[in-house]
Amino acid sequence: MSQPPTSPSPKQLPLVMSEPRGRAKPPRHLADLTLDERTALAAELGLPAYRGKQLSTHYFSRLVDDPAAMTDLPAVQRDELVAALLPPLMTPLRTLEADKGTTRKTLWKLFDGALVESVLMRYPDRVTICVSSQAGCGMACPFCATGQGGLQRNMSTAEIVEQVVAGARSLARDEVPGGPGRVSNVVFMGMGEPLANYKAVIGAVRRLTEPAPGGLGMSARGVTVSTVGLVPRINQLTDEGIPVTLALSLHAPDDELRNELVPINTRYSVAETVDAAWNYARVTKRRVSIEYAMMRGINDQAWRADLLADVLLARGDWGWVHVNLIPLNPTPGSKWTASDPADEREFVRRLEARGIPTTVRDTRGREIDGACGQLAATEV
Ligand code: SAH
């Protein structure tokens, strides 16, 4: 009798293959809906419409997650409302802390087993949460940990928002050193390409910025959407009229190198991509951030700093752009390492000499694999 073909044990397979691909949609949650839609839904359930608003206040203003604490709702209606509008979306599997507890990375398990991560960073003057917008990522940038596993699925608006609400809860409950606090900034720099999940991401931005109890009531200026440069989507975002900060992950000023580092560049060239970012700044009056991960001997040469300045200044020198250099966080198996500090300083010097504001990103959370490009959810 012939043996059945042997297959590796599920443990050895990458997560994306060992989990069934979730075809089912994430459960509907009030954060997926506008305030009007929530009250309409309450009415459809045969409940007073204002119950939709009360439930929203619990979620977005009081940051309540235990239905038993919603004492202004009659018990029977509460159960029905919670079942219809506040289904559990994600479970924290692990939280890792660094910087004396002021940097916290959480690994979340979504309803279908997909894993994503978010990172909360508390600074003296602000709290930033870095959120994921997709489980995995399809953009395949070779230096990025998330890019290596491919795309599992898009996240829903509520799954994106819940990462921020969970962080807001832990701050409000004084679980993060520094006293009770609020979230001031949200950056879409976790797992995934936000503009490849456009509708859900815009929904999330709207929920974050709508005044309570429609949403969290944050300032749009505190929200940063970071993209590899999906040009038609950047143009769509430009027309949206929400003044979020746009960050463009450029990483190289020339097509030859960018084709390798950010493969979508073979579809949208450096010139087209930078034009779209420039137009975003022109229309929204928001300064665009150019992200540039410094890789030793790859993209950190002085001549590339000059070329980067040429590319940016060719679109005008009216302060439409600043450059954010990110020391590369080496990912396992990657052939690239961070730049020599002297080369980094020279790169900064050349950009600044041309009048381009340049900052070097701090690398918070490095030791808990919570820094830029290190988010690659694995259950260990
Ligand atoms: N897909 C979006 C958001 C993802 S990550 C985008 O590409 O912009 C946010 C930033 O971290 C991007 O600029 C990304 O290129 C950068 N990044 C990815 N891997 C990195 C690494 N290993 N070291 C430093 N930065 C990295």
mmCIF file of C-alpha atoms and ligand atoms in Angstrom:
data_model
loop_
_atom_site.group_PDB
_atom_site.id
_atom_site.type_symbol
_atom_site.label_atom_id
_atom_site.label_comp_id
_atom_site.label_asym_id
_atom_site.label_seq_id
_atom_site.Cartn_x
_atom_site.Cartn_y
_atom_site.Cartn_z
ATOM 1 C CA MET A 1 0.000 0.000 0.000
ATOM 2 C CA SER A 2 1.384 3.390 -0.871
ATOM 3 C CA GLN A 3 1.892 5.916 1.845
ATOM 4 C CA PRO A 4 -0.141 9.108 1.721
ATOM 5 C CA PRO A 5 2.096 12.025 0.764
ATOM 6 C CA THR A 6 3.751 13.403 3.830
ATOM 7 C CA SER A 7 3.083 16.994 4.646
ATOM 8 C CA PRO A 8 4.905 19.127 7.190
ATOM 9 C CA SER A 9 3.200 19.374 10.549
ATOM 10 C CA PRO A 10 0.993 22.451 10.803
ATOM 11 C CA LYS A 11 3.370 23.887 13.393
ATOM 12 C CA GLN A 12 6.110 24.248 10.775
ATOM 13 C CA LEU A 13 3.950 26.043 8.260
ATOM 14 C CA PRO A 14 3.746 29.790 8.237
ATOM 15 C CA LEU A 15 0.678 31.041 10.023
ATOM 16 C CA VAL A 16 -0.963 32.202 6.834
ATOM 17 C CA MET A 17 -1.161 28.595 5.669
ATOM 18 C CA SER A 18 -1.974 26.883 8.957
ATOM 19 C CA GLU A 19 -5.043 29.015 9.606
ATOM 20 C CA PRO A 20 -8.039 28.537 7.371
ATOM 21 C CA ARG A 21 -8.487 31.564 5.195
ATOM 22 C CA GLY A 22 -11.341 33.511 6.729
ATOM 23 C CA ARG A 23 -14.041 33.912 4.132
ATOM 24 C CA ALA A 24 -16.563 35.111 6.688
ATOM 25 C CA LYS A 25 -16.685 38.815 7.356
ATOM 26 C CA PRO A 26 -15.802 40.268 10.746
ATOM 27 C CA PRO A 27 -18.943 40.742 12.849
ATOM 28 C CA ARG A 28 -20.775 44.030 12.394
ATOM 29 C CA HIS A 29 -19.995 46.450 15.210
ATOM 30 C CA LEU A 30 -21.234 49.938 16.026
ATOM 31 C CA ALA A 31 -17.862 51.381 15.019
ATOM 32 C CA ASP A 32 -18.599 50.216 11.449
ATOM 33 C CA LEU A 33 -21.708 52.407 11.375
ATOM 34 C CA THR A 34 -22.473 56.107 11.533
ATOM 35 C CA LEU A 35 -24.413 57.394 14.530
ATOM 36 C CA ASP A 36 -27.546 57.630 12.351
ATOM 37 C CA GLU A 37 -27.138 54.035 11.219
ATOM 38 C CA ARG A 38 -26.812 52.919 14.842
ATOM 39 C CA THR A 39 -29.998 54.633 15.925
ATOM 40 C CA ALA A 40 -31.785 53.261 12.835
ATOM 41 C CA LEU A 41 -30.636 49.785 13.787
ATOM 42 C CA ALA A 42 -31.915 50.165 17.334
ATOM 43 C CA ALA A 43 -35.285 51.180 15.886
ATOM 44 C CA GLU A 44 -35.249 48.147 13.577
ATOM 45 C CA LEU A 45 -34.801 45.967 16.649
ATOM 46 C CA GLY A 46 -37.977 47.537 18.008
ATOM 47 C CA LEU A 47 -36.063 49.532 20.631
ATOM 48 C CA PRO A 48 -36.092 53.279 21.187
ATOM 49 C CA ALA A 49 -33.757 54.858 18.616
ATOM 50 C CA TYR A 50 -31.847 56.786 21.315
ATOM 51 C CA ARG A 51 -30.546 53.478 22.651
ATOM 52 C CA GLY A 52 -28.137 53.499 19.691
ATOM 53 C CA LYS A 53 -26.766 56.776 20.944
ATOM 54 C CA GLN A 54 -26.524 55.596 24.553
ATOM 55 C CA LEU A 55 -24.583 52.547 23.460
ATOM 56 C CA SER A 56 -22.270 54.785 21.399
ATOM 57 C CA THR A 57 -21.594 56.924 24.469
ATOM 58 C CA HIS A 58 -20.602 53.827 26.408
ATOM 59 C CA TYR A 59 -18.234 52.747 23.664
ATOM 60 C CA PHE A 60 -16.642 56.009 22.517
ATOM 61 C CA SER A 61 -16.934 58.346 25.542
ATOM 62 C CA ARG A 62 -16.944 56.152 28.609
ATOM 63 C CA LEU A 63 -14.806 53.464 26.980
ATOM 64 C CA VAL A 64 -16.892 50.790 28.715
ATOM 65 C CA ASP A 65 -16.375 47.234 27.552
ATOM 66 C CA ASP A 66 -18.407 45.345 30.131
ATOM 67 C CA PRO A 67 -22.150 45.354 29.304
ATOM 68 C CA ALA A 68 -22.932 44.925 33.018
ATOM 69 C CA ALA A 69 -21.628 48.467 33.553
ATOM 70 C CA MET A 70 -24.238 49.929 31.160
ATOM 71 C CA THR A 71 -26.724 50.444 33.948
ATOM 72 C CA ASP A 72 -28.777 53.077 32.120
ATOM 73 C CA LEU A 73 -29.928 50.380 29.690
ATOM 74 C CA PRO A 74 -32.667 47.982 30.825
ATOM 75 C CA ALA A 75 -31.102 44.512 31.124
ATOM 76 C CA VAL A 76 -33.136 42.845 28.363
ATOM 77 C CA GLN A 77 -32.573 45.640 25.848
ATOM 78 C CA ARG A 78 -28.929 45.768 26.819
ATOM 79 C CA ASP A 79 -28.369 42.138 25.875
ATOM 80 C CA GLU A 80 -30.112 42.627 22.554
ATOM 81 C CA LEU A 81 -28.217 45.825 21.771
ATOM 82 C CA VAL A 82 -24.864 44.414 22.783
ATOM 83 C CA ALA A 83 -25.463 41.299 20.665
ATOM 84 C CA ALA A 84 -26.385 43.447 17.651
ATOM 85 C CA LEU A 85 -23.833 46.240 17.974
ATOM 86 C CA LEU A 86 -20.997 45.311 20.310
ATOM 87 C CA PRO A 87 -19.862 41.801 19.390
ATOM 88 C CA PRO A 88 -16.365 40.876 20.596
ATOM 89 C CA LEU A 89 -13.937 41.704 17.773
ATOM 90 C CA MET A 90 -10.552 40.737 19.088
ATOM 91 C CA THR A 91 -8.817 39.147 22.043
ATOM 92 C CA PRO A 92 -5.450 40.298 23.373
ATOM 93 C CA LEU A 93 -3.109 37.309 23.300
ATOM 94 C CA ARG A 94 -0.001 39.018 24.593
ATOM 95 C CA THR A 95 1.215 42.436 25.670
ATOM 96 C CA LEU A 96 4.916 43.279 25.705
ATOM 97 C CA GLU A 97 6.270 46.366 27.428
ATOM 98 C CA ALA A 98 9.395 48.461 27.008
ATOM 99 C CA ASP A 99 10.605 51.912 28.092
ATOM 100 C CA LYS A 100 9.365 51.351 31.661
ATOM 101 C CA GLY A 101 5.898 50.454 30.438
ATOM 102 C CA THR A 102 5.401 53.544 28.272
ATOM 103 C CA THR A 103 5.731 51.475 25.072
ATOM 104 C CA ARG A 104 3.264 48.595 24.852
ATOM 105 C CA LYS A 105 2.804 46.220 21.973
ATOM 106 C CA THR A 106 -0.343 44.102 21.902
ATOM 107 C CA LEU A 107 -0.859 40.975 19.811
ATOM 108 C CA TRP A 108 -4.533 40.600 18.911
ATOM 109 C CA LYS A 109 -6.393 37.550 17.708
ATOM 110 C CA LEU A 110 -9.280 38.448 15.417
ATOM 111 C CA PHE A 111 -12.556 36.514 15.155
ATOM 112 C CA ASP A 112 -11.197 34.172 12.475
ATOM 113 C CA GLY A 113 -7.834 33.551 14.103
ATOM 114 C CA ALA A 114 -5.973 36.207 12.093
ATOM 115 C CA LEU A 115 -3.288 37.946 14.179
ATOM 116 C CA VAL A 116 -2.438 41.645 14.151
ATOM 117 C CA GLU A 117 -0.432 43.958 16.370
ATOM 118 C CA SER A 118 -0.733 47.508 17.648
ATOM 119 C CA VAL A 119 1.768 49.609 19.605
ATOM 120 C CA LEU A 120 1.055 52.353 22.137
ATOM 121 C CA MET A 121 3.814 54.884 22.760
ATOM 122 C CA ARG A 122 3.542 57.438 25.529
ATOM 123 C CA TYR A 123 5.761 60.534 25.320
ATOM 124 C CA PRO A 124 5.822 63.446 27.771
ATOM 125 C CA ASP A 125 3.561 65.530 25.514
ATOM 126 C CA ARG A 126 1.527 63.003 23.527
ATOM 127 C CA VAL A 127 0.357 59.430 23.163
ATOM 128 C CA THR A 128 0.656 57.763 19.774
ATOM 129 C CA ILE A 129 -0.966 54.494 18.800
ATOM 130 C CA CYS A 130 0.379 52.659 15.786
ATOM 131 C CA VAL A 131 -2.409 50.524 14.298
ATOM 132 C CA SER A 132 -2.665 47.727 11.759
ATOM 133 C CA SER A 133 -5.055 48.022 8.826
ATOM 134 C CA GLN A 134 -4.617 44.551 7.321
ATOM 135 C CA ALA A 135 -3.675 41.133 8.642
ATOM 136 C CA GLY A 136 -0.393 40.735 6.776
ATOM 137 C CA CYS A 137 0.453 42.868 3.762
ATOM 138 C CA GLY A 138 0.577 42.292 0.023
ATOM 139 C CA MET A 139 3.170 44.931 -0.838
ATOM 140 C CA ALA A 140 6.185 42.622 -0.367
ATOM 141 C CA CYS A 141 8.782 45.266 0.558
ATOM 142 C CA PRO A 142 11.816 43.028 1.179
ATOM 143 C CA PHE A 143 13.113 44.861 4.279
ATOM 144 C CA CYS A 144 9.778 44.801 6.141
ATOM 145 C CA ALA A 145 8.845 41.896 8.418
ATOM 146 C CA THR A 146 5.126 42.091 7.635
ATOM 147 C CA GLY A 147 5.812 42.108 3.914
ATOM 148 C CA GLN A 148 7.382 38.648 4.073
ATOM 149 C CA GLY A 149 4.214 36.739 4.967
ATOM 150 C CA GLY A 150 1.868 38.093 2.309
ATOM 151 C CA LEU A 151 -1.670 39.375 2.799
ATOM 152 C CA GLN A 152 -4.168 37.421 4.874
ATOM 153 C CA ARG A 153 -7.103 39.766 4.767
ATOM 154 C CA ASN A 154 -8.345 43.315 5.108
ATOM 155 C CA MET A 155 -9.454 44.452 8.543
ATOM 156 C CA SER A 156 -12.880 45.996 9.069
ATOM 157 C CA THR A 157 -13.361 49.603 10.170
ATOM 158 C CA ALA A 158 -14.369 48.447 13.656
ATOM 159 C CA GLU A 159 -11.331 46.159 13.975
ATOM 160 C CA ILE A 160 -9.091 49.117 13.175
ATOM 161 C CA VAL A 161 -10.936 51.472 15.543
ATOM 162 C CA GLU A 162 -11.006 48.927 18.375
ATOM 163 C CA GLN A 163 -7.190 48.982 18.553
ATOM 164 C CA VAL A 164 -7.379 52.704 19.363
ATOM 165 C CA VAL A 165 -10.321 52.357 21.751
ATOM 166 C CA ALA A 166 -8.492 49.588 23.620
ATOM 167 C CA GLY A 167 -5.455 51.855 23.990
ATOM 168 C CA ALA A 168 -7.667 54.756 25.096
ATOM 169 C CA ARG A 169 -9.217 52.460 27.713
ATOM 170 C CA SER A 170 -5.891 51.392 29.172
ATOM 171 C CA LEU A 171 -4.815 55.044 29.368
ATOM 172 C CA ALA A 172 -8.085 56.191 30.939
ATOM 173 C CA ARG A 173 -7.771 53.399 33.502
ATOM 174 C CA ASP A 174 -4.298 54.517 34.479
ATOM 175 C CA GLU A 175 -2.703 51.277 33.257
ATOM 176 C CA VAL A 176 0.098 53.097 31.456
ATOM 177 C CA PRO A 177 2.739 54.840 33.628
ATOM 178 C CA GLY A 178 2.295 58.605 33.670
ATOM 179 C CA GLY A 179 -1.219 58.922 35.063
ATOM 180 C CA PRO A 180 -4.575 58.773 33.288
ATOM 181 C CA GLY A 181 -4.322 60.057 29.740
ATOM 182 C CA ARG A 182 -5.770 60.186 26.239
ATOM 183 C CA VAL A 183 -4.698 59.151 22.785
ATOM 184 C CA SER A 184 -3.544 62.193 20.817
ATOM 185 C CA ASN A 185 -2.111 60.573 17.667
ATOM 186 C CA VAL A 186 -2.915 57.566 15.537
ATOM 187 C CA VAL A 187 -0.491 56.390 12.877
ATOM 188 C CA PHE A 188 -1.398 53.783 10.264
ATOM 189 C CA MET A 189 2.104 52.352 10.402
ATOM 190 C CA GLY A 190 1.362 48.934 11.810
ATOM 191 C CA MET A 191 0.726 45.888 9.666
ATOM 192 C CA GLY A 192 -0.731 46.359 6.215
ATOM 193 C CA GLU A 193 -1.009 48.933 3.455
ATOM 194 C CA PRO A 194 -3.816 51.257 4.555
ATOM 195 C CA LEU A 195 -4.629 52.548 1.079
ATOM 196 C CA ALA A 196 -5.067 48.959 -0.177
ATOM 197 C CA ASN A 197 -7.950 48.722 2.331
ATOM 198 C CA TYR A 198 -9.217 52.167 1.462
ATOM 199 C CA LYS A 199 -12.883 52.032 2.412
ATOM 200 C CA ALA A 200 -12.366 50.520 5.864
ATOM 201 C CA VAL A 201 -9.465 52.866 6.606
ATOM 202 C CA ILE A 202 -11.438 55.979 5.642
ATOM 203 C CA GLY A 203 -14.298 54.671 7.785
ATOM 204 C CA ALA A 204 -11.868 54.298 10.682
ATOM 205 C CA VAL A 205 -10.475 57.823 10.164
ATOM 206 C CA ARG A 206 -14.039 59.155 10.236
ATOM 207 C CA ARG A 207 -14.827 57.264 13.449
ATOM 208 C CA LEU A 208 -11.623 58.490 15.103
ATOM 209 C CA THR A 209 -12.342 62.110 14.229
ATOM 210 C CA GLU A 210 -16.144 62.373 14.597
ATOM 211 C CA PRO A 211 -17.161 64.074 17.829
ATOM 212 C CA ALA A 212 -18.466 61.758 20.568
ATOM 213 C CA PRO A 213 -20.678 59.795 20.662
ATOM 214 C CA GLY A 214 -20.358 59.325 16.893
ATOM 215 C CA GLY A 215 -16.658 58.655 17.308
ATOM 216 C CA LEU A 216 -13.604 59.365 19.445
ATOM 217 C CA GLY A 217 -13.440 63.076 18.662
ATOM 218 C CA MET A 218 -9.736 63.199 17.807
ATOM 219 C CA SER A 219 -8.196 65.880 15.618
ATOM 220 C CA ALA A 220 -7.618 64.757 12.003
ATOM 221 C CA ARG A 221 -4.247 66.438 12.261
ATOM 222 C CA GLY A 222 -3.280 63.825 14.806
ATOM 223 C CA VAL A 223 -3.917 61.019 12.310
ATOM 224 C CA THR A 224 -1.199 59.892 9.888
ATOM 225 C CA VAL A 225 -1.873 57.571 6.973
ATOM 226 C CA SER A 226 1.325 55.979 5.717
ATOM 227 C CA THR A 227 1.475 54.462 2.243
ATOM 228 C CA VAL A 228 3.826 52.779 -0.212
ATOM 229 C CA GLY A 229 2.309 55.152 -2.766
ATOM 230 C CA LEU A 230 -0.834 53.779 -4.403
ATOM 231 C CA VAL A 231 -1.209 56.812 -6.646
ATOM 232 C CA PRO A 232 -4.939 56.560 -7.518
ATOM 233 C CA ARG A 233 -5.729 56.112 -3.821
ATOM 234 C CA ILE A 234 -3.577 59.085 -2.813
ATOM 235 C CA ASN A 235 -5.574 61.121 -5.339
ATOM 236 C CA GLN A 236 -8.821 59.796 -3.886
ATOM 237 C CA LEU A 237 -7.639 60.721 -0.375
ATOM 238 C CA THR A 238 -6.801 64.210 -1.654
ATOM 239 C CA ASP A 239 -10.432 64.605 -2.760
ATOM 240 C CA GLU A 240 -11.799 63.246 0.529
ATOM 241 C CA GLY A 241 -11.294 66.568 2.311
ATOM 242 C CA ILE A 242 -10.132 65.050 5.634
ATOM 243 C CA PRO A 243 -6.939 66.848 6.712
ATOM 244 C CA VAL A 244 -4.984 63.783 7.838
ATOM 245 C CA THR A 245 -1.210 63.752 7.538
ATOM 246 C CA LEU A 246 0.042 61.756 4.571
ATOM 247 C CA ALA A 247 3.289 59.841 4.958
ATOM 248 C CA LEU A 248 4.875 58.457 1.807
ATOM 249 C CA SER A 249 7.304 55.560 2.195
ATOM 250 C CA LEU A 250 9.767 56.578 -0.493
ATOM 251 C CA HIS A 251 13.026 54.953 0.692
ATOM 252 C CA ALA A 252 14.809 55.753 -2.602
ATOM 253 C CA PRO A 253 14.799 58.777 -4.929
ATOM 254 C CA ASP A 254 15.451 56.749 -8.099
ATOM 255 C CA ASP A 255 13.309 54.131 -9.837
ATOM 256 C CA GLU A 256 16.069 51.583 -10.157
ATOM 257 C CA LEU A 257 16.528 51.177 -6.408
ATOM 258 C CA ARG A 258 12.914 51.869 -5.438
ATOM 259 C CA ASN A 259 11.713 49.102 -7.766
ATOM 260 C CA GLU A 260 13.635 46.735 -5.541
ATOM 261 C CA LEU A 261 12.823 48.228 -2.118
ATOM 262 C CA VAL A 262 9.148 49.052 -2.737
ATOM 263 C CA PRO A 263 8.009 46.723 -5.533
ATOM 264 C CA ILE A 264 4.792 48.672 -6.276
ATOM 265 C CA ASN A 265 7.171 51.264 -7.765
ATOM 266 C CA THR A 266 7.223 49.192 -10.954
ATOM 267 C CA ARG A 267 3.566 50.237 -11.314
ATOM 268 C CA TYR A 268 3.813 53.847 -10.064
ATOM 269 C CA SER A 269 7.174 55.519 -10.644
ATOM 270 C CA VAL A 270 8.970 57.814 -8.202
ATOM 271 C CA ALA A 271 7.931 60.835 -10.303
ATOM 272 C CA GLU A 272 4.235 59.875 -10.381
ATOM 273 C CA THR A 273 4.233 59.011 -6.685
ATOM 274 C CA VAL A 274 5.973 62.191 -5.542
ATOM 275 C CA ASP A 275 3.663 64.229 -7.805
ATOM 276 C CA ALA A 276 0.625 62.699 -6.082
ATOM 277 C CA ALA A 277 2.086 63.458 -2.644
ATOM 278 C CA TRP A 278 2.918 67.019 -3.691
ATOM 279 C CA ASN A 279 -0.628 67.493 -4.956
ATOM 280 C CA TYR A 280 -1.951 66.212 -1.609
ATOM 281 C CA ALA A 281 0.089 68.909 0.162
ATOM 282 C CA ARG A 282 -1.023 71.568 -2.340
ATOM 283 C CA VAL A 283 -4.737 70.807 -1.952
ATOM 284 C CA THR A 284 -4.895 69.994 1.780
ATOM 285 C CA LYS A 285 -2.213 72.461 2.934
ATOM 286 C CA ARG A 286 -0.853 69.634 5.066
ATOM 287 C CA ARG A 287 2.872 69.038 4.958
ATOM 288 C CA VAL A 288 3.660 65.572 3.607
ATOM 289 C CA SER A 289 6.103 63.335 5.401
ATOM 290 C CA ILE A 290 8.596 61.389 3.285
ATOM 291 C CA GLU A 291 9.609 58.193 5.074
ATOM 292 C CA TYR A 292 13.100 56.968 4.287
ATOM 293 C CA ALA A 293 14.467 53.875 6.051
ATOM 294 C CA MET A 294 18.237 54.245 6.101
ATOM 295 C CA MET A 295 19.926 51.056 4.863
ATOM 296 C CA ARG A 296 23.678 50.781 5.036
ATOM 297 C CA GLY A 297 25.310 50.978 1.616
ATOM 298 C CA ILE A 298 21.949 50.642 -0.124
ATOM 299 C CA ASN A 299 20.158 53.993 -0.104
ATOM 300 C CA ASP A 300 22.234 56.108 2.296
ATOM 301 C CA GLN A 301 24.899 57.532 -0.050
ATOM 302 C CA ALA A 302 25.510 61.280 -0.082
ATOM 303 C CA TRP A 303 24.629 61.435 -3.786
ATOM 304 C CA ARG A 304 21.231 59.896 -3.043
ATOM 305 C CA ALA A 305 20.581 62.582 -0.423
ATOM 306 C CA ASP A 306 21.289 65.164 -3.132
ATOM 307 C CA LEU A 307 19.051 63.333 -5.600
ATOM 308 C CA LEU A 308 16.274 63.115 -2.993
ATOM 309 C CA ALA A 309 16.527 66.875 -2.452
ATOM 310 C CA ASP A 310 16.376 67.423 -6.244
ATOM 311 C CA VAL A 311 13.291 65.218 -6.586
ATOM 312 C CA LEU A 312 11.452 66.978 -3.748
ATOM 313 C CA LEU A 313 12.487 70.553 -4.572
ATOM 314 C CA ALA A 314 11.579 70.080 -8.242
ATOM 315 C CA ARG A 315 7.966 70.285 -6.985
ATOM 316 C CA GLY A 316 8.562 73.576 -5.201
ATOM 317 C CA ASP A 317 10.299 74.806 -2.097
ATOM 318 C CA TRP A 318 7.319 76.199 -0.246
ATOM 319 C CA GLY A 319 7.699 73.811 2.685
ATOM 320 C CA TRP A 320 5.320 71.180 1.329
ATOM 321 C CA VAL A 321 7.434 68.318 2.589
ATOM 322 C CA HIS A 322 9.643 67.090 5.352
ATOM 323 C CA VAL A 323 11.812 64.014 5.469
ATOM 324 C CA ASN A 324 11.663 61.481 8.264
ATOM 325 C CA LEU A 325 14.664 59.166 8.282
ATOM 326 C CA ILE A 326 14.036 55.817 9.973
ATOM 327 C CA PRO A 327 17.059 53.861 11.186
ATOM 328 C CA LEU A 328 16.444 50.454 9.619
ATOM 329 C CA ASN A 329 15.269 47.831 12.072
ATOM 330 C CA PRO A 330 16.896 44.708 10.747
ATOM 331 C CA THR A 331 14.384 41.889 10.407
ATOM 332 C CA PRO A 332 15.337 38.215 10.723
ATOM 333 C CA GLY A 333 17.037 36.912 7.606
ATOM 334 C CA SER A 334 17.274 40.350 6.042
ATOM 335 C CA LYS A 335 20.533 41.185 4.294
ATOM 336 C CA TRP A 336 20.229 44.858 5.192
ATOM 337 C CA THR A 337 21.404 46.723 8.272
ATOM 338 C CA ALA A 338 21.097 50.235 9.648
ATOM 339 C CA SER A 339 23.335 52.987 8.299
ATOM 340 C CA ASP A 340 26.578 54.080 9.847
ATOM 341 C CA PRO A 341 25.787 57.056 12.124
ATOM 342 C CA ALA A 342 28.290 59.218 10.223
ATOM 343 C CA ASP A 343 26.540 58.480 6.916
ATOM 344 C CA GLU A 344 23.192 59.222 8.530
ATOM 345 C CA ARG A 345 24.475 62.583 9.793
ATOM 346 C CA GLU A 346 25.820 63.467 6.353
ATOM 347 C CA PHE A 347 22.488 62.527 4.767
ATOM 348 C CA VAL A 348 20.650 64.816 7.198
ATOM 349 C CA ARG A 349 23.178 67.597 6.644
ATOM 350 C CA ARG A 350 22.749 67.530 2.870
ATOM 351 C CA LEU A 351 18.963 67.637 3.032
ATOM 352 C CA GLU A 352 18.985 70.442 5.578
ATOM 353 C CA ALA A 353 21.536 72.385 3.535
ATOM 354 C CA ARG A 354 18.933 72.403 0.766
ATOM 355 C CA GLY A 355 16.313 73.723 3.190
ATOM 356 C CA ILE A 356 14.384 70.473 3.672
ATOM 357 C CA PRO A 357 13.279 69.906 7.284
ATOM 358 C CA THR A 358 14.618 66.498 8.297
ATOM 359 C CA THR A 359 14.098 64.426 11.411
ATOM 360 C CA VAL A 360 15.432 61.053 12.492
ATOM 361 C CA ARG A 361 12.771 58.741 13.885
ATOM 362 C CA ASP A 362 13.303 57.301 17.333
ATOM 363 C CA THR A 363 13.257 53.539 17.507
ATOM 364 C CA ARG A 364 10.986 52.931 20.448
ATOM 365 C CA GLY A 365 10.014 49.386 21.144
ATOM 366 C CA ARG A 366 12.890 47.852 19.253
ATOM 367 C CA GLU A 367 13.587 45.275 21.952
ATOM 368 C CA ILE A 368 9.982 44.041 21.879
ATOM 369 C CA ASP A 369 9.940 43.870 18.072
ATOM 370 C CA GLY A 370 7.521 46.752 18.193
ATOM 371 C CA ALA A 371 9.459 49.196 16.055
ATOM 372 C CA CYS A 372 8.678 50.178 12.474
ATOM 373 C CA GLY A 373 8.676 47.271 10.121
ATOM 374 C CA GLN A 374 9.087 44.688 12.844
ATOM 375 C CA LEU A 375 5.427 43.889 13.283
ATOM 376 C CA ALA A 376 4.989 40.354 12.067
ATOM 377 C CA ALA A 377 2.429 38.657 14.230
ATOM 378 C CA THR A 378 3.450 35.232 15.422
ATOM 379 C CA GLU A 379 2.069 33.202 18.254
ATOM 380 C CA VAL A 380 4.855 31.613 20.237
HETATM 381 N N1 SAH B 1 2.301 50.063 4.289
HETATM 382 C C1 SAH B 1 2.508 51.356 4.870
HETATM 383 C C2 SAH B 1 2.580 51.331 6.376
HETATM 384 C C3 SAH B 1 3.532 50.330 6.931
HETATM 385 S S1 SAH B 1 4.897 50.537 7.906
HETATM 386 C C4 SAH B 1 3.758 51.970 4.306
HETATM 387 O O1 SAH B 1 4.539 51.266 3.709
HETATM 388 O O2 SAH B 1 3.946 53.168 4.472
HETATM 389 C C5 SAH B 1 5.355 52.122 8.285
HETATM 390 C C6 SAH B 1 6.770 52.487 7.853
HETATM 391 O O3 SAH B 1 7.770 51.584 8.363
HETATM 392 C C7 SAH B 1 6.931 52.481 6.341
HETATM 393 O O4 SAH B 1 7.612 53.637 5.955
HETATM 394 C C8 SAH B 1 7.781 51.266 6.124
HETATM 395 O O5 SAH B 1 8.491 51.310 4.912
HETATM 396 C C9 SAH B 1 8.698 51.328 7.319
HETATM 397 N N2 SAH B 1 9.424 50.078 7.561
HETATM 398 C C10 SAH B 1 9.084 48.832 7.195
HETATM 399 N N3 SAH B 1 10.017 47.951 7.577
HETATM 400 C C11 SAH B 1 10.978 48.645 8.202
HETATM 401 C C12 SAH B 1 12.193 48.287 8.839
HETATM 402 N N4 SAH B 1 12.576 47.025 8.897
HETATM 403 N N5 SAH B 1 12.928 49.271 9.390
HETATM 404 C C13 SAH B 1 12.508 50.553 9.358
HETATM 405 N N6 SAH B 1 11.378 50.946 8.784
HETATM 406 C C14 SAH B 1 10.616 50.008 8.203
#
